[in-house]
Short mmCIF file of C-alpha atoms and ligand atoms in Angstrom, two decimals:
data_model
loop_
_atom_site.label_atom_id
_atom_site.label_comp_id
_atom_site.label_asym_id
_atom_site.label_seq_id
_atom_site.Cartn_x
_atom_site.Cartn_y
_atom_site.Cartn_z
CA UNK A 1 106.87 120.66 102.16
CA UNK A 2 108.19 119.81 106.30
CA UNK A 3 108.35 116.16 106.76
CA UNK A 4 110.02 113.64 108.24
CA UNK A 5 112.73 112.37 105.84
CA UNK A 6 112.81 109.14 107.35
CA UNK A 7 111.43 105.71 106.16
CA UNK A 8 108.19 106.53 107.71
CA UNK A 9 104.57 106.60 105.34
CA UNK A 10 103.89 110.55 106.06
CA UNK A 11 107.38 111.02 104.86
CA UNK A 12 106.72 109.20 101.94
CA UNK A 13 103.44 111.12 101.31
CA UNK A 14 104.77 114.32 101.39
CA UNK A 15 107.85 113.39 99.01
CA UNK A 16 105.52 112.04 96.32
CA UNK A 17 103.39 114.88 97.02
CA UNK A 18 105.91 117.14 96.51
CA UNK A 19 107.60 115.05 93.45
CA UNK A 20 103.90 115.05 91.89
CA UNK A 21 103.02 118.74 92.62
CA UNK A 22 106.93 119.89 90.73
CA UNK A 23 105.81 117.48 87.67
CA UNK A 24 102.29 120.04 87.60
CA UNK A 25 105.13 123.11 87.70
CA UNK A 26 104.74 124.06 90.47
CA UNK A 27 107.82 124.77 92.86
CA UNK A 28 108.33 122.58 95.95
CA UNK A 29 111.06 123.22 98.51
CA UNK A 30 111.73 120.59 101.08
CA UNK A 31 112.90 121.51 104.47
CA UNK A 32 113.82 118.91 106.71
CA UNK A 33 116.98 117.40 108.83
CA UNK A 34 117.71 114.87 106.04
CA UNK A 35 117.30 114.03 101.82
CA UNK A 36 113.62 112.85 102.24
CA UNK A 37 114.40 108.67 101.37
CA UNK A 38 112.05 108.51 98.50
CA UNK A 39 112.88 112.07 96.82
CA UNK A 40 115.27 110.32 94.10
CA UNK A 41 117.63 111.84 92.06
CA UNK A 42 117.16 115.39 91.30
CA UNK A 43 114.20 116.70 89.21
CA UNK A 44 112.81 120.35 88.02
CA UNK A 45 111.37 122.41 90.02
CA UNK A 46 112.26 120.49 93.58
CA UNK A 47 114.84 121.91 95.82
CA UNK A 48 115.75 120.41 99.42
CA UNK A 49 116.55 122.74 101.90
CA UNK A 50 118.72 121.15 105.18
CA UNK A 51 118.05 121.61 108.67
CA UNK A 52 120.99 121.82 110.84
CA UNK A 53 121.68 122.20 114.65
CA UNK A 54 124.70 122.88 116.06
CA UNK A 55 125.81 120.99 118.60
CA UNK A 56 126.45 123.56 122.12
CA UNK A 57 127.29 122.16 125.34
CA UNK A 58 124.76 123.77 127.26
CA UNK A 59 121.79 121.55 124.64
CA UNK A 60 121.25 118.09 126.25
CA UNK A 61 118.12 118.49 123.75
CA UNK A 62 119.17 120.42 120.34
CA UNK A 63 115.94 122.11 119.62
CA UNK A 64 114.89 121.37 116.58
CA UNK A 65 111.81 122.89 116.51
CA UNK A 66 113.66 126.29 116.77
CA UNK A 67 116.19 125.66 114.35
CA UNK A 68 113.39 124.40 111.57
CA UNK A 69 111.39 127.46 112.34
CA UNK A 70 113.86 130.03 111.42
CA UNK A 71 114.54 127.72 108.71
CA UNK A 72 111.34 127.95 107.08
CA UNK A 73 111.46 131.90 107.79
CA UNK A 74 114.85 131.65 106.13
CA UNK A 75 113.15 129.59 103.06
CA UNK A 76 109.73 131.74 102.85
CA UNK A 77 112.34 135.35 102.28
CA UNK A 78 114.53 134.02 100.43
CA UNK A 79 112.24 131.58 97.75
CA UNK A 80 109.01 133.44 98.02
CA UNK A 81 106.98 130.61 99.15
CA UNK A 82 103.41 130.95 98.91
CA UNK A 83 102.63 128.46 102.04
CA UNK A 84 103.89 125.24 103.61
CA UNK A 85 102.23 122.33 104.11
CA UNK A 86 103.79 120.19 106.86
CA UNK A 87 103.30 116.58 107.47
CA UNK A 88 102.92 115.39 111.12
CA UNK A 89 101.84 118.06 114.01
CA UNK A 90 104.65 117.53 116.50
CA UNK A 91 106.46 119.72 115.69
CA UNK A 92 105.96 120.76 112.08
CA UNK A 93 102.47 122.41 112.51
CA UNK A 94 103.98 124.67 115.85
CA UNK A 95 107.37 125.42 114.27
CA UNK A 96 105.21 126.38 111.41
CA UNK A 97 102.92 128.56 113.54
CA UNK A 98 106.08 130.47 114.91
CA UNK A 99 107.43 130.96 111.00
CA UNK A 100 104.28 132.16 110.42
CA UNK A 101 103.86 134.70 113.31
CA UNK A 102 107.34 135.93 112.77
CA UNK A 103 106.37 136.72 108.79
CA UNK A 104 103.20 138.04 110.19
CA UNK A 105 105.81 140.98 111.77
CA UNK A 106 107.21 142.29 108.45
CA UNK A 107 103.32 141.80 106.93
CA UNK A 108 104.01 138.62 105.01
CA UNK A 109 100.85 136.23 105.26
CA UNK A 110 102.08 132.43 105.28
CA UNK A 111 99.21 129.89 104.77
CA UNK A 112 99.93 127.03 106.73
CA UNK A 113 98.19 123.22 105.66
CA UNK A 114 98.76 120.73 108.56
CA UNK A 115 98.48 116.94 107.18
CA UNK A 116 98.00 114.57 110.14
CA UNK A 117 99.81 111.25 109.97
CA UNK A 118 98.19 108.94 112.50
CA UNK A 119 100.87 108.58 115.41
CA UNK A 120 101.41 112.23 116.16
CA UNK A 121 97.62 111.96 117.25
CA UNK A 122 97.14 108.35 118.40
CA UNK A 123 100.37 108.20 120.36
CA UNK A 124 101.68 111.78 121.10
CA UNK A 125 98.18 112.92 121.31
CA UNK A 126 97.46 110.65 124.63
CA UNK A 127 100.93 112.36 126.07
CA UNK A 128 99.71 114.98 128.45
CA UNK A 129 103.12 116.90 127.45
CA UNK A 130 102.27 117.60 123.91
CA UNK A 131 98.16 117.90 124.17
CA UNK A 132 98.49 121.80 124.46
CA UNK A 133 100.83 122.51 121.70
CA UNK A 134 99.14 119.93 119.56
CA UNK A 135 95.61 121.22 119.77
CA UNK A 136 96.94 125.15 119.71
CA UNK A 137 99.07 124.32 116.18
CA UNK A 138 96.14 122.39 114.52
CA UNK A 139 93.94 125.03 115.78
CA UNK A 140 96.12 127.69 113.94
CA UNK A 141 96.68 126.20 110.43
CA UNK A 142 94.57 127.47 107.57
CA UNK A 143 93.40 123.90 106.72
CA UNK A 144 93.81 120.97 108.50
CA UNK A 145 93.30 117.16 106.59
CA UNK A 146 93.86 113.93 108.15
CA UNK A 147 94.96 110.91 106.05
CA UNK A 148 91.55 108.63 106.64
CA UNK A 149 88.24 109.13 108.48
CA UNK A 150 89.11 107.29 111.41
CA UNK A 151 92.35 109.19 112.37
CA UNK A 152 90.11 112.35 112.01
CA UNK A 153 87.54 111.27 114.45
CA UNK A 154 90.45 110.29 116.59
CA UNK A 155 91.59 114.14 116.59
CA UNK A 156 88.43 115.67 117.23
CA UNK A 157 88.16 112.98 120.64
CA UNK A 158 91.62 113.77 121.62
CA UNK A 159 92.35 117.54 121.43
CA UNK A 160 89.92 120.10 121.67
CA UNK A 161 89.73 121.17 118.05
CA UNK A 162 87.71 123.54 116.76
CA UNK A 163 89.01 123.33 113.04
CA UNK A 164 87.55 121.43 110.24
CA UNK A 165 89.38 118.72 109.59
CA UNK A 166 89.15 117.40 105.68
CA UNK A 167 90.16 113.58 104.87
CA UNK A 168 92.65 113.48 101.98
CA UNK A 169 93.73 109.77 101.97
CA UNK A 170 97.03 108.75 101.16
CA UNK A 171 97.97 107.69 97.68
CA UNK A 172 100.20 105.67 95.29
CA UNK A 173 101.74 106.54 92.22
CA UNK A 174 100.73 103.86 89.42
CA UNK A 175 103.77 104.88 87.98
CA UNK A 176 105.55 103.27 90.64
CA UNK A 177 104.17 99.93 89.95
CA UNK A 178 103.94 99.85 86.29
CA UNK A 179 106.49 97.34 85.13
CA UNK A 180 108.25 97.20 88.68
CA UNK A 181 111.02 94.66 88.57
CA UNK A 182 111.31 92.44 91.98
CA UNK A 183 114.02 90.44 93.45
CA UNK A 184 114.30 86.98 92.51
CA UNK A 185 111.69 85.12 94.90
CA UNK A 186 114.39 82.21 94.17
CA UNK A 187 117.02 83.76 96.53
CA UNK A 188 114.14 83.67 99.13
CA UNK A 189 112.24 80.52 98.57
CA UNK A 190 112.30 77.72 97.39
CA UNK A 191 109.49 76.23 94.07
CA UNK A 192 106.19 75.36 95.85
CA UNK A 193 106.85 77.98 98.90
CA UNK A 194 105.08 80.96 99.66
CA UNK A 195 106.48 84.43 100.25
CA UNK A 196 105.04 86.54 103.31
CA UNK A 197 106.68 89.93 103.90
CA UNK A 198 106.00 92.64 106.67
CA UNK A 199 107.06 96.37 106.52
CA UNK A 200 107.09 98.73 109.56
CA UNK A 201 109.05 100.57 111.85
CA UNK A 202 109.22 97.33 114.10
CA UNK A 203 107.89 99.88 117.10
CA UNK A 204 105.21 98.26 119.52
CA UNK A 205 102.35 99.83 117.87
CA UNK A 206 103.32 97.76 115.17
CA UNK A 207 103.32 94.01 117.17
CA UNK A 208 105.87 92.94 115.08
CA UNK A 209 105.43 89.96 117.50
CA UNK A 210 102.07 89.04 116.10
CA UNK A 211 103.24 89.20 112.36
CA UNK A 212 106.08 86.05 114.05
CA UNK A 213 103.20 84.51 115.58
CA UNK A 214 100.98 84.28 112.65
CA UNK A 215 103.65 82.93 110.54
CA UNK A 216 104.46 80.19 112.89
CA UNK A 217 100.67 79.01 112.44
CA UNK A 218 100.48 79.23 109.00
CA UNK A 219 103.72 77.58 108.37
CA UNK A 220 102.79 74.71 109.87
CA UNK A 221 100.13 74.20 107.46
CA UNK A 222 101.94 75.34 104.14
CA UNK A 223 105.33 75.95 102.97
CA UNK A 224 106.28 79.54 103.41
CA UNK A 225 109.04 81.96 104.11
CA UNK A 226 108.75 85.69 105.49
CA UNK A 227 110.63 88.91 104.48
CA UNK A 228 110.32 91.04 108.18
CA UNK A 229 111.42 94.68 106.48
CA UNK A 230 112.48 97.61 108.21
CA UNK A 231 114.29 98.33 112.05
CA UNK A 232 113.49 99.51 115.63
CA UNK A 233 113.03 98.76 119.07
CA UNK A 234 110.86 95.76 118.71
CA UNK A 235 113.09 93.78 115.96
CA UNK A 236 115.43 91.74 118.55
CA UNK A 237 112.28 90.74 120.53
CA UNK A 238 110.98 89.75 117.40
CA UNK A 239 114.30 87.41 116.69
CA UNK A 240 113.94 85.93 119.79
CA UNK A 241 109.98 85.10 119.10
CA UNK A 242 110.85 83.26 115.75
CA UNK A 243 113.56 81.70 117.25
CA UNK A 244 111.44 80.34 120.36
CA UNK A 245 108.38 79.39 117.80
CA UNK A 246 110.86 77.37 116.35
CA UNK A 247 110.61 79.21 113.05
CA UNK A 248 114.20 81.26 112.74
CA UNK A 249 114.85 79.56 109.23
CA UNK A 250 112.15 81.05 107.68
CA UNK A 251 112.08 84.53 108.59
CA UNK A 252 114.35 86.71 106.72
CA UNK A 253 114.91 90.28 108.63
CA UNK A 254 116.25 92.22 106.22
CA UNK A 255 116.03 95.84 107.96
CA UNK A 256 115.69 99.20 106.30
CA UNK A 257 115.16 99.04 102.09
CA UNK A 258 114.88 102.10 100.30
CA UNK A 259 113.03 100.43 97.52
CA UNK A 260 110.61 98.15 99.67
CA UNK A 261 108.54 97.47 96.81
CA UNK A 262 110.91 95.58 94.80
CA UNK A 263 110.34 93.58 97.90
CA UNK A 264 106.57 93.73 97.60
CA UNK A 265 106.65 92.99 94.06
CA UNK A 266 107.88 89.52 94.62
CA UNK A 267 105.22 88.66 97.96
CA UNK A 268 102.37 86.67 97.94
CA UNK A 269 100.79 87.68 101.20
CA UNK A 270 101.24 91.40 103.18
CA UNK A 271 100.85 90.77 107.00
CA UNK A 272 99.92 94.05 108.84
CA UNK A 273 98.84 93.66 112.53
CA UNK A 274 98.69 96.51 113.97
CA UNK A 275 97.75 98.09 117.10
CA UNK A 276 96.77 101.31 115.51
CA UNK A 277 97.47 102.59 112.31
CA UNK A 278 95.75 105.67 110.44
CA UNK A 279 96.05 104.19 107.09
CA UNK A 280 98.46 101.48 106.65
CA UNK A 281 100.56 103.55 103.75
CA UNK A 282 102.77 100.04 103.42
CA UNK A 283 99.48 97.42 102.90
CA UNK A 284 98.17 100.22 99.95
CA UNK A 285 101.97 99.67 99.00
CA UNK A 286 101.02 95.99 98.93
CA UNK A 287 97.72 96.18 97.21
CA UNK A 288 99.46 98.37 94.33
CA UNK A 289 101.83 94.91 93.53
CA UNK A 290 99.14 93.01 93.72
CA UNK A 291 99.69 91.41 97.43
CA UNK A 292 96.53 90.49 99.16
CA UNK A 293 96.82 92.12 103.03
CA UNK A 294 96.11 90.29 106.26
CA UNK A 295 95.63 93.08 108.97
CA UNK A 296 93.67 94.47 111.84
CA UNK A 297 90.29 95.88 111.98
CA UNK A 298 92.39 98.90 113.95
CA UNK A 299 92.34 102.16 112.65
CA UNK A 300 92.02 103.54 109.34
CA UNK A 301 92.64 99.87 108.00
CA UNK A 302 89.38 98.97 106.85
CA UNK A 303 89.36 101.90 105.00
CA UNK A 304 91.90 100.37 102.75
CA UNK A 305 91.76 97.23 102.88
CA UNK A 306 88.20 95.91 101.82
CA UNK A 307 87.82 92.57 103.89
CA UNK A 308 87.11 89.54 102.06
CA UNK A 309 87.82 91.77 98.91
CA UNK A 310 91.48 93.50 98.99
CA UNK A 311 92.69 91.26 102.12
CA UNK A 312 91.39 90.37 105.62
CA UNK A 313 90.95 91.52 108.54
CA UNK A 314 91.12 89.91 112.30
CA UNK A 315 90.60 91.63 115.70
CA UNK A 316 94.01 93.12 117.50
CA UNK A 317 96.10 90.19 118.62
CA UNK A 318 93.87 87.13 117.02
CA UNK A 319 97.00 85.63 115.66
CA UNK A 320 94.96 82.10 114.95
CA UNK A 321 92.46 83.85 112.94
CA UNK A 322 95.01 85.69 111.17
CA UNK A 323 96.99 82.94 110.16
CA UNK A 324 93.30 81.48 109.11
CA UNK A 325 93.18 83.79 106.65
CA UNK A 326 96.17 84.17 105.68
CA UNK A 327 96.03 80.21 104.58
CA UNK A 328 92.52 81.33 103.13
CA UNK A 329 93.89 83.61 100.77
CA UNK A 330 97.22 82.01 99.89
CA UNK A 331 94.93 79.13 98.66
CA UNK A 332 95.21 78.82 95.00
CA UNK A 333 91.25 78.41 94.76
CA UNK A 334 91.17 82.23 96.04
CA UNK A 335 94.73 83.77 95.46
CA UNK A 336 95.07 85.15 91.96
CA UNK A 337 91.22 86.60 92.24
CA UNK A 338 92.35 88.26 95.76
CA UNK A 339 95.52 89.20 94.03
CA UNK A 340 93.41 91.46 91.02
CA UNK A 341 90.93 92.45 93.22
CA UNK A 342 93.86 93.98 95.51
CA UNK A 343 95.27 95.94 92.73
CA UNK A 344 91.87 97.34 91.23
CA UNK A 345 91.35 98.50 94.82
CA UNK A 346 94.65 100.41 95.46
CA UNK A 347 93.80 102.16 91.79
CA UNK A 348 91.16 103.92 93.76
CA UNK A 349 93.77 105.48 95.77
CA UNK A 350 95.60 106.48 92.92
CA UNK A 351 97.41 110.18 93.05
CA UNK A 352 95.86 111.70 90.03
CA UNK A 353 92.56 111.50 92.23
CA UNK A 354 93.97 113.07 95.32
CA UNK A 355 96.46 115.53 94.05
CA UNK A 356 92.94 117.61 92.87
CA UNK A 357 92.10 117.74 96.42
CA UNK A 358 95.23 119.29 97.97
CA UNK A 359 95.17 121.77 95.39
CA UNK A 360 91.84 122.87 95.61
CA UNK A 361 93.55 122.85 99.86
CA UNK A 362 96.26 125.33 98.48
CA UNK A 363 93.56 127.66 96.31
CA UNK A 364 91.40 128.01 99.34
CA UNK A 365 94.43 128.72 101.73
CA UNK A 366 95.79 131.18 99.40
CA UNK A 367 92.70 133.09 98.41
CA UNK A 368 92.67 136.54 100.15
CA UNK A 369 89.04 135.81 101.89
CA UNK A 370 91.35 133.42 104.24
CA UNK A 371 94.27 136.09 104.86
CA UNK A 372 93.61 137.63 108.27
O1 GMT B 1 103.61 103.94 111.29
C1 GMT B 1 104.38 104.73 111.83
O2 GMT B 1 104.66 104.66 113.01
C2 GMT B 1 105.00 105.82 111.00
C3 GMT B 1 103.99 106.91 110.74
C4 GMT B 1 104.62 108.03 109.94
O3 GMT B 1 104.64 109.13 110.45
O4 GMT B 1 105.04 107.83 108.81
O5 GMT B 1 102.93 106.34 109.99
C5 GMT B 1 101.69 107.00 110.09
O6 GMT B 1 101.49 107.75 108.90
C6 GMT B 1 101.39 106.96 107.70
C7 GMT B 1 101.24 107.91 106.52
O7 GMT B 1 100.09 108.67 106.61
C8 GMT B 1 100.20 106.00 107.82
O8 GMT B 1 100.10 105.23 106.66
C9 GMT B 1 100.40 105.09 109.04
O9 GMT B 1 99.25 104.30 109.20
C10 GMT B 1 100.60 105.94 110.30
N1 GMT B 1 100.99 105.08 111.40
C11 GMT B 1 100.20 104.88 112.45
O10 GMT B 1 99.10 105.39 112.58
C12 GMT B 1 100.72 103.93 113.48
#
C-alpha cells in the first residue's frame, strides 16, 4: 500500500484498506514518508516501511519520487510482495512504474493497481507539467479504479487514457461508528444550540470561506456554534471572514484531529462546500454518525450524498441557499428523520461491500493471463 500518510481521505482509504485486507490475512506493507495517521497501534500482519531522503546540498527539491521507488524495489526483494496498489497518481503510480520496470530486469513481474483520489486529476491533472507523466503512469498500471463515477469521467476528459478505469467508491468501517464516544457537545455549546462542524484541508478547493459564510446566515436565524476542523492555507482568511461577519464567537477552529469523528459524533449538521471534490470521504464520515450533510452539487458529491435524503445540496458558492437548507434540516420537524436516513445511506458504503471488489482487482492483476 503507497499513500499519503497525511490527514488527507485517500490516505485514509488506503490505511483502512490495508488495516481491513491484514484482518482477511493477508500481508500489507505500507511504504510511505510518515506512520499513515489512521494506521493505529500495531496489528498482525501490517508492517510500515519509511521513506527517507537525505538531505544533500546540491537538492533544492529532495526527490522523493526516486527515493520511494527504490524503496518499493527494496520492499518487493526483500518481503516478496505480490503487487502494490498506490493511492494518488502523482507520484505513486510513476514511482511505481519505475519499481516495476526495474523488477522487470531481474524477471520479477510487479502488478501495479493505481487508485485515483480526486485532486491528483482535478487539480494536478489541469497542470500542463504533470499531464505527461500522469497519463503515461495510469496508462501503465494493471488496473486502474477511481473513487466515484464522476472523478472517472473527469480522467478520461483530462488525460488521454486508454485504460479502463473501474469505480470502487470509498468506504467506512461500521466498526468505526459502532458505539463511538464524542466529546461533550457541552464544552462547545450551550442547551438549545446547534452544533455545525466542517472538516478539510482548509485549501481553496475547499472554500472554507463559504462554510463562514453560510454559518453567518444561518446563525442569524437559530442558535448555533461551528467546529472548523483541520489546517492550511485558507484557515487565517477564514479567521478573518468570521471575524468581519461578525461571527468569531461562534466558530471554534480547532485544526488537525486525529480522531475527527469523535468530533462528528457530537454534530448536528456537516457543511461541505466544495469547489470540487471526488467523493467527499469526510461528509460519508458524517453520514456514518448520523450528521445530515449540506454540500455542493460539485463532483462526486451527489453520489454520496442523496439530496433531500442523506443531506442537501446547493450550486458552488450559493451560500444563501445553503444556509436555507441547512436551517431546513436542523429543523426538528425534519432532523432526526434526516439524521437515520443519513446513516442507512452511508451503510451502503460500508467496507465489507467494497473490500470484494479490490480483491477480485488483486485476482485479476495477479493472474498470469495479465503478466506480460
Ligand atoms: O480533499 C483533498 O484535497 C484531499 C484529497 C486526498 O488526497 O486525500 O482528497 C481526495 O480524495 C479523497 C479520498 O478519495 C476524496 O474523498 C476527496 O473528495 C478528494 N478531494 C478532492 O477531490 C478535492
Amino acid at each position: 500500500m503507497v499513500c499519503y500518510p497525511t490527514f488527507g481521505g485517500s490516505g485514509v482509504v488506503a490505511t483502512e484498506l490495508g488495516k481491513a485486507l491484514a484482518q482477511q490475512g493477508h500481508e500489507v506493507h505500507f511504504i510511505t514518508y510518515d506512520q499513515p495517521v489512521r494506521l493505529g497501534s500495531f496489528r498482525p500482519n501490517v508492517f510500515y516501511h519509511e521513506v527517507r531522503i537525505a538531505q544533500y546540498p546540491l537538492f533544492d527539491y529532495p526527490p522523493y519520487e526516486l527515493v520511494l521507488a527504490s524503496k518499493m524495489v527494496e520492499v518487493v526483494r526483500q518481503q516478496n510482495l505480490d503487487l502494490l496498489h498506490v493511492h494518488y497518481a502523482i507520484p505513486h503510480a510513476s514511482s511505481a512504474y519505475m519499481a516495476k520496470r526495474i523488477l522487470a530486469e531481474e524477471g520479477r513481474h510487479l502488478p501495479v493497481v493505481t487508485t485515483l483520489h480526486g485532486t491528483d486529476i482535478t487539480l494536478l491533472g489541469k497542470d500542463p507539467g504533470f499531464e505527461p507523466v500522469i497519463s503515461f503512469a495510469i496508462n501503465q498500471s494493471d488496473a486502474v479504479t477511481a473513487v466515484s463515477t464522476s472523478l472517472r469521467s473527469d480522467t478520461y476528459k483530462l488525460f488521454g487514457i486508454n485504460k479502463d478505469i473501474e469505480v470502487v467508491p470509498n468506504f467506512i468501517c461500521p466498526a468505526h461508528f459502532q458505539g463511538l464516544k464524542g466529546q461533550d457537545r457541552a464544552q462547545f455549546i450551550a442547551p438549545g444550540e446547534q452544533l455545525l462542524c466542517h472538516i478539510s484541508n482548509f485549501r481553496p478547493v475547499k472554500r472554507v470561506n463559504d462554510v463562514i459564510a453560510t454559518f453567518a446566515r444561518l446563525s442569524e436565524r437559530i442558535p448555533a456554534k461551528l467546529l472548523m476542523i483541520g489546517d492550511g492555507p485558507d484557515r487565517s482568511a477564514a479567521e478573518r471572514t468570521a471575524r468581519e461577519l461578525g461571527v468569531a464567537e461562534q466558530v471554534f477552529f480547532l485544526g488537525k484531529l486525529k480522531n475527527p469523528l469523535e468530533a462528528l459524533a457530537i454534530t448536528d449538521l456537516f457543511l461541505l462546500p466544495s469547489e470540487s471534490e471526488s467523493f467527499g470521504l469526510a461528509a460519508l464520515e458524517a453520514m456514518a454518525c448520523g450528521v445530515p450533510v449540506v454540500a455542493t452539487e460539485a463532483g462526486g458529491l451527489p453520489e454520496v450524498i442523496r439530496h433531500g435524503v442523506s443531506g442537501m445540496l446547493a450550486p458552488v458558492g450559493d451560500v444563501t441557499m445553503m444556509a436555507e437548507h441547512a436551517e431546513f434540516l436542523l429543523d426538528p420537524a425534519h432532523h432526526e428523520k434526516f439524521r437515520g436516513q443519513a446513516k442507512d445511506r452511508a451503510a451502503t458504503f460500508a467496507i465489507d461491500r467494497v473490500l470484494p471488489e479490490y480483491l477480485r482487482i488483486y485476482n485479476q492483476v495477479l493472474s498470469p493471463e495479465t503478466v506480460d
